[in-house]
Structure formats: structure tokens, C-alpha cells
Short mmCIF file of C-alpha atoms in Angstrom, two decimals:
data_model
loop_
_atom_site.label_atom_id
_atom_site.label_comp_id
_atom_site.label_asym_id
_atom_site.label_seq_id
_atom_site.Cartn_x
_atom_site.Cartn_y
_atom_site.Cartn_z
CA GLU X 1 -17.53 6.65 -19.33
CA PRO X 2 -14.62 6.31 -17.43
CA GLU X 3 -12.51 3.64 -18.80
CA VAL X 4 -9.18 1.72 -18.00
CA THR X 5 -6.39 2.14 -20.97
CA GLN X 6 -3.69 0.49 -22.44
CA THR X 7 -0.43 1.22 -24.53
CA PRO X 8 0.62 -0.64 -26.55
CA SER X 9 -2.08 -1.95 -28.04
CA HIS X 10 0.51 -4.91 -29.54
CA GLN X 11 4.38 -5.33 -28.87
CA VAL X 12 7.07 -7.52 -30.65
CA THR X 13 10.24 -8.10 -29.08
CA GLN X 14 13.16 -10.40 -29.44
CA MET X 15 13.36 -12.91 -26.87
CA GLY X 16 15.34 -11.66 -23.52
CA GLN X 17 14.96 -7.97 -24.00
CA GLU X 18 12.56 -6.01 -21.22
CA VAL X 19 9.58 -4.76 -22.16
CA ILE X 20 6.73 -2.26 -20.39
CA LEU X 21 3.64 -2.31 -20.82
CA ARG X 22 1.47 0.82 -19.54
CA CYS X 23 -1.81 1.02 -17.76
CA VAL X 24 -4.19 3.77 -17.40
CA PRO X 25 -6.11 2.71 -14.31
CA ILE X 26 -9.55 5.32 -13.79
CA SER X 27 -8.82 7.82 -11.90
CA ASN X 28 -10.66 6.94 -8.96
CA HIS X 29 -9.76 3.84 -8.17
CA LEU X 30 -7.70 2.22 -5.58
CA TYR X 31 -6.64 -1.51 -6.29
CA PHE X 32 -5.03 -2.09 -9.76
CA TYR X 33 -4.06 -6.11 -11.32
CA TRP X 34 -2.79 -7.67 -13.79
CA TYR X 35 -3.32 -10.36 -15.01
CA ARG X 36 -2.56 -12.81 -18.77
CA GLN X 37 -3.93 -14.46 -20.65
CA ILE X 38 -2.08 -17.44 -23.27
CA LEU X 39 -3.91 -17.87 -26.55
CA GLY X 40 -6.90 -19.38 -26.07
CA GLN X 41 -6.41 -20.85 -21.95
CA LYS X 42 -8.20 -18.93 -19.27
CA VAL X 43 -7.10 -15.56 -17.40
CA GLU X 44 -4.06 -16.16 -14.94
CA PHE X 45 -4.18 -13.20 -12.40
CA LEU X 46 -0.59 -12.14 -11.83
CA VAL X 47 -0.51 -9.22 -9.42
CA SER X 48 -2.95 -6.94 -7.16
CA PHE X 49 -1.39 -3.92 -5.80
CA TYR X 50 -2.57 -1.82 -3.43
CA ASN X 51 -1.55 1.26 -1.70
CA ASN X 52 1.78 2.04 -3.30
CA GLU X 53 2.53 -1.61 -3.02
CA ILE X 54 2.37 -5.35 -4.19
CA SER X 55 -0.95 -6.67 -2.61
CA GLU X 56 -0.51 -10.77 -3.94
CA LYS X 57 1.21 -12.23 -5.89
CA SER X 58 1.21 -15.39 -7.68
CA GLU X 59 3.60 -18.00 -8.96
CA ILE X 60 3.39 -16.50 -12.31
CA PHE X 61 4.83 -13.12 -10.78
CA ASP X 62 8.25 -14.08 -10.05
CA ASP X 63 11.14 -11.83 -9.87
CA GLN X 64 11.12 -11.07 -14.49
CA PHE X 65 7.87 -9.15 -13.88
CA SER X 66 8.09 -5.69 -11.83
CA VAL X 67 5.41 -3.17 -11.38
CA GLU X 68 5.30 0.41 -10.30
CA ARG X 69 3.52 3.53 -10.17
CA PRO X 70 5.33 6.19 -11.64
CA ASP X 71 3.42 9.05 -10.86
CA GLY X 72 0.22 8.77 -9.53
CA SER X 73 -1.61 7.74 -12.69
CA ASN X 74 0.07 4.85 -14.85
CA PHE X 75 0.62 1.96 -13.31
CA THR X 76 3.90 -0.37 -15.15
CA LEU X 77 4.72 -3.91 -15.78
CA LYS X 78 7.65 -4.87 -16.41
CA ILE X 79 9.29 -8.12 -17.76
CA ARG X 80 12.92 -8.17 -18.17
CA SER X 81 14.45 -11.25 -20.33
CA THR X 82 11.82 -12.37 -22.38
CA LYS X 83 11.12 -15.61 -23.08
CA LEU X 84 8.72 -17.43 -25.49
CA GLU X 85 6.29 -18.38 -22.90
CA ASP X 86 5.60 -14.85 -22.01
CA SER X 87 3.80 -14.33 -25.63
CA ALA X 88 0.31 -13.91 -23.98
CA MET X 89 -1.94 -10.94 -23.63
CA TYR X 90 -1.95 -9.37 -20.46
CA PHE X 91 -4.93 -6.86 -19.09
CA CYS X 92 -4.64 -3.86 -16.79
CA ALA X 93 -7.43 -3.79 -14.77
CA SER X 94 -8.48 -1.50 -11.81
CA SER X 95 -11.21 -1.19 -9.14
CA ASP X 96 -12.57 1.16 -6.52
CA GLN X 97 -13.71 -1.09 -4.38
CA GLY X 98 -11.29 -4.49 -4.42
CA ALA X 99 -12.09 -8.25 -6.62
CA ASN X 100 -14.41 -9.16 -3.72
CA THR X 101 -16.10 -6.50 -3.30
CA GLY X 102 -16.67 -4.69 -6.25
CA GLU X 103 -16.67 -4.98 -10.14
CA LEU X 104 -13.12 -5.04 -12.07
CA PHE X 105 -12.47 -2.65 -14.86
CA PHE X 106 -10.60 -4.03 -17.83
CA GLY X 107 -8.45 -2.51 -21.09
CA GLU X 108 -8.48 -3.60 -23.88
CA GLY X 109 -5.01 -5.78 -23.19
CA SER X 110 -2.04 -4.95 -24.79
CA ARG X 111 -0.74 -8.13 -27.46
CA LEU X 112 3.21 -9.24 -26.61
CA THR X 113 4.60 -11.93 -29.35
CA VAL X 114 8.40 -13.00 -27.85
CA LEU X 115 10.18 -13.96 -30.58
CA GLY N 1 -5.46 -21.73 -3.71
CA GLU N 2 -8.46 -21.79 -5.16
CA ASN N 3 -8.76 -23.34 -7.93
CA VAL N 4 -11.69 -22.36 -10.88
CA GLU N 5 -12.94 -25.07 -12.96
CA GLN N 6 -15.05 -24.42 -16.00
CA HIS N 7 -17.64 -26.49 -18.56
CA PRO N 8 -17.81 -26.77 -21.50
CA SER N 9 -15.17 -24.92 -23.17
CA THR N 10 -16.94 -24.16 -26.44
CA LEU N 11 -21.16 -23.60 -26.75
CA SER N 12 -23.20 -23.69 -29.97
CA VAL N 13 -26.47 -22.59 -29.96
CA GLN N 14 -29.25 -21.23 -31.98
CA GLU N 15 -30.75 -17.91 -31.13
CA GLY N 16 -33.46 -18.42 -28.89
CA ASP N 17 -32.23 -21.28 -27.05
CA SER N 18 -30.97 -21.25 -23.72
CA ALA N 19 -26.83 -21.39 -22.86
CA VAL N 20 -25.87 -22.64 -20.15
CA ILE N 21 -22.58 -22.53 -18.46
CA LYS N 22 -20.97 -24.61 -14.94
CA CYS N 23 -18.50 -24.15 -13.19
CA THR N 24 -17.18 -25.48 -10.19
CA TYR N 25 -14.45 -23.72 -7.27
CA SER N 26 -12.48 -25.53 -4.72
CA ASP N 27 -12.39 -23.33 -2.17
CA SER N 28 -14.85 -23.31 0.56
CA ALA N 29 -13.55 -19.36 1.56
CA SER N 30 -14.69 -18.13 -1.54
CA ASN N 31 -18.02 -15.96 -1.74
CA TYR N 32 -18.10 -13.88 -4.44
CA PHE N 33 -18.64 -14.86 -8.19
CA PRO N 34 -18.68 -12.68 -11.23
CA TRP N 35 -19.34 -13.22 -14.96
CA TYR N 36 -17.36 -11.72 -17.07
CA LYS N 37 -17.57 -11.41 -20.51
CA GLN N 38 -15.24 -10.61 -23.21
CA GLU N 39 -15.51 -9.98 -27.21
CA LEU N 40 -13.28 -10.58 -29.60
CA GLY N 41 -10.20 -8.04 -29.20
CA LYS N 42 -11.46 -6.66 -25.29
CA GLY N 43 -11.17 -7.11 -21.78
CA PRO N 44 -13.32 -8.96 -19.87
CA GLN N 45 -16.78 -7.03 -18.89
CA LEU N 46 -18.77 -7.85 -15.73
CA ILE N 47 -21.90 -9.11 -17.21
CA ILE N 48 -23.57 -10.38 -13.44
CA ASP N 49 -22.07 -11.75 -10.34
CA ILE N 50 -23.70 -13.83 -7.07
CA ARG N 51 -22.22 -13.66 -2.95
CA SER N 52 -22.70 -16.05 -1.36
CA ASN N 53 -25.28 -15.53 1.10
CA VAL N 54 -27.67 -15.50 -2.80
CA GLY N 55 -28.98 -18.50 -4.31
CA GLU N 56 -29.94 -16.87 -7.37
CA LYS N 57 -29.71 -13.68 -9.43
CA LYS N 58 -31.39 -12.32 -12.31
CA ASP N 59 -30.96 -9.21 -14.44
CA GLN N 60 -33.11 -9.49 -18.27
CA ARG N 61 -32.11 -12.59 -19.83
CA ILE N 62 -29.48 -14.22 -17.17
CA ALA N 63 -29.52 -15.33 -13.71
CA VAL N 64 -26.74 -16.75 -11.86
CA THR N 65 -27.53 -20.02 -9.31
CA LEU N 66 -25.25 -20.77 -6.39
CA ASN N 67 -24.82 -24.10 -4.97
CA LYS N 68 -22.90 -23.26 -2.22
CA THR N 69 -22.49 -27.32 -0.94
CA ALA N 70 -21.59 -28.10 -3.75
CA LYS N 71 -19.35 -25.37 -4.42
CA HIS N 72 -20.78 -24.60 -7.97
CA PHE N 73 -22.31 -21.84 -9.85
CA SER N 74 -23.96 -20.95 -12.89
CA LEU N 75 -24.62 -18.63 -15.73
CA HIS N 76 -28.75 -19.57 -17.30
CA ILE N 77 -28.70 -17.45 -20.53
CA THR N 78 -32.28 -17.43 -22.29
CA GLU N 79 -33.32 -16.32 -25.02
CA THR N 80 -30.24 -16.20 -26.59
CA GLN N 81 -29.41 -13.52 -30.06
CA PRO N 82 -26.71 -13.32 -31.87
CA GLU N 83 -24.48 -10.43 -29.86
CA ASP N 84 -24.87 -12.54 -27.20
CA SER N 85 -22.36 -14.97 -28.96
CA ALA N 86 -18.11 -13.61 -26.70
CA VAL N 87 -16.06 -16.21 -24.59
CA TYR N 88 -17.94 -16.03 -20.51
CA PHE N 89 -15.60 -16.62 -17.51
CA CYS N 90 -16.56 -17.34 -14.46
CA ALA N 91 -14.98 -16.20 -11.41
CA ALA N 92 -14.83 -17.03 -7.95
CA SER N 93 -13.33 -13.84 -4.70
CA TRP N 94 -12.38 -14.29 -1.03
CA GLY N 95 -11.93 -12.53 1.79
CA ASN N 96 -9.72 -10.58 0.57
CA ASN N 97 -10.10 -7.67 -1.92
CA ASN N 98 -6.73 -8.32 -4.03
CA ASP N 99 -7.30 -11.26 -5.84
CA MET N 100 -9.44 -13.23 -7.99
CA ARG N 101 -9.03 -16.89 -10.17
CA PHE N 102 -10.84 -17.12 -13.66
CA GLY N 103 -12.51 -19.76 -15.09
CA ALA N 104 -10.85 -21.33 -18.30
CA GLY N 105 -13.71 -19.52 -19.68
CA THR N 106 -16.52 -21.26 -22.54
CA ARG N 107 -16.85 -19.53 -26.49
CA LEU N 108 -20.24 -19.29 -26.83
CA THR N 109 -21.28 -19.22 -30.84
CA VAL N 110 -25.58 -18.02 -30.98
CA LYS N 111 -26.08 -18.90 -34.47
CA PRO N 112 -29.33 -17.34 -36.61
#
């Protein structure tokens, strides 16, 4: 069964460093999303991406964050100058019909620990 | 923006009992309400969903009800089994395909 894959599964970084989290969405999907989940808290929307551009972003997704679909298969989240509070599980999701129409398929997440 | 509230945060039931998780939403434009189950170490996975033109939907042991007037919806799991133990998230989405907002999650424990 097709699935969303994310790498790395766990990354530890020093405060102030840049990290790139990678996602390979399901191949025929058109809508892509990043969410994050701070330990024990709700799953928070970060950004959605469609037709090679950001379609919506939350108040969390400030200039520290960027997304890119560099090669037609990967979907990356870059976090610049990481802060302690960026420590969380980051989930990538994809959908063939969009968040209001069909299922979001989530990857297993990338755990980011900022020291 | 949309705000989804979910209760309870934790729920413990005996195997065979029913479990009910409740959510409220703030934006009357929301029209799609999925429920996701997250098992340990995995991403959330859709288990059932309901649209605003339907009041109730059932799939085997799980059912979801929606009250549009009150802006709340609930997940009902009957005849619970230990493998139902997980974190359950409600969510709400509206007229575009760009965004879905989740509740804070309910950790369900089914004791054998």
C-alpha cells in the first residue's frame, strides 16, 4: 500500500542550527502538508502546498520556516536558526483530493530535538 | 480561524465497554469532520469521517454524530478492545482544501 515516508526519523541539533526534514508523499497526490506535534499536545497545522506553491500557512509558519518541492517527489521543510521550542514531532501528510475532500495520509513523523 | 476543542484528554474503559469522545468547533463554515487514530510511534490515520449534510455515520464498531446547530461532533466506539487503545484526534475542515485543524487528542486506554 502506498505510504508517505519521512526522513530522518529523529534528528538532534544544536540551537541556532538549520535542519531540513524530508518527506516523500504518495506519488499521485497533489496536496501536501506539514504539521507538528509538541509532546503531549495537539497536532498543529503549519503549512499546505499545492501546485508548487504555498496555499495556506498558520501563524506558526513564520520566516524561520520554508518548504520546497525540489524535484517532483520530495517535499521538504526547512527550519532556520532552530530554537528550543521547535522541538517536536513533525508530520508530513499528502492527499489526492485535499483536506476538505478526502483523507490526509500521514507519515510516521520526524522527531526534532533542539538542545 | 477554526478552533477545535476535544474532551476528555484521557479516557480509560474496560474491554467491552463503550467509549465516547466529544469535540466542538468554532467556525460554522466547517463542513468536514474526520477522526484520526494515532498509535504509538506512528502518524495519525483516518478511521471515520462525516460531512455536514449528515447527522450520523457508522462503520462497524465506530460511529460519529454531528450536531451542526450546537457545533459539536462525537466519536462512539462500542465493544472496545485492547487494540483500540491509542490517541484519537478529531478535526475540522472547511471550504478549501488547504487546511485542517485538529483537537488536542484523547488518549484512550482499554483495559483487558
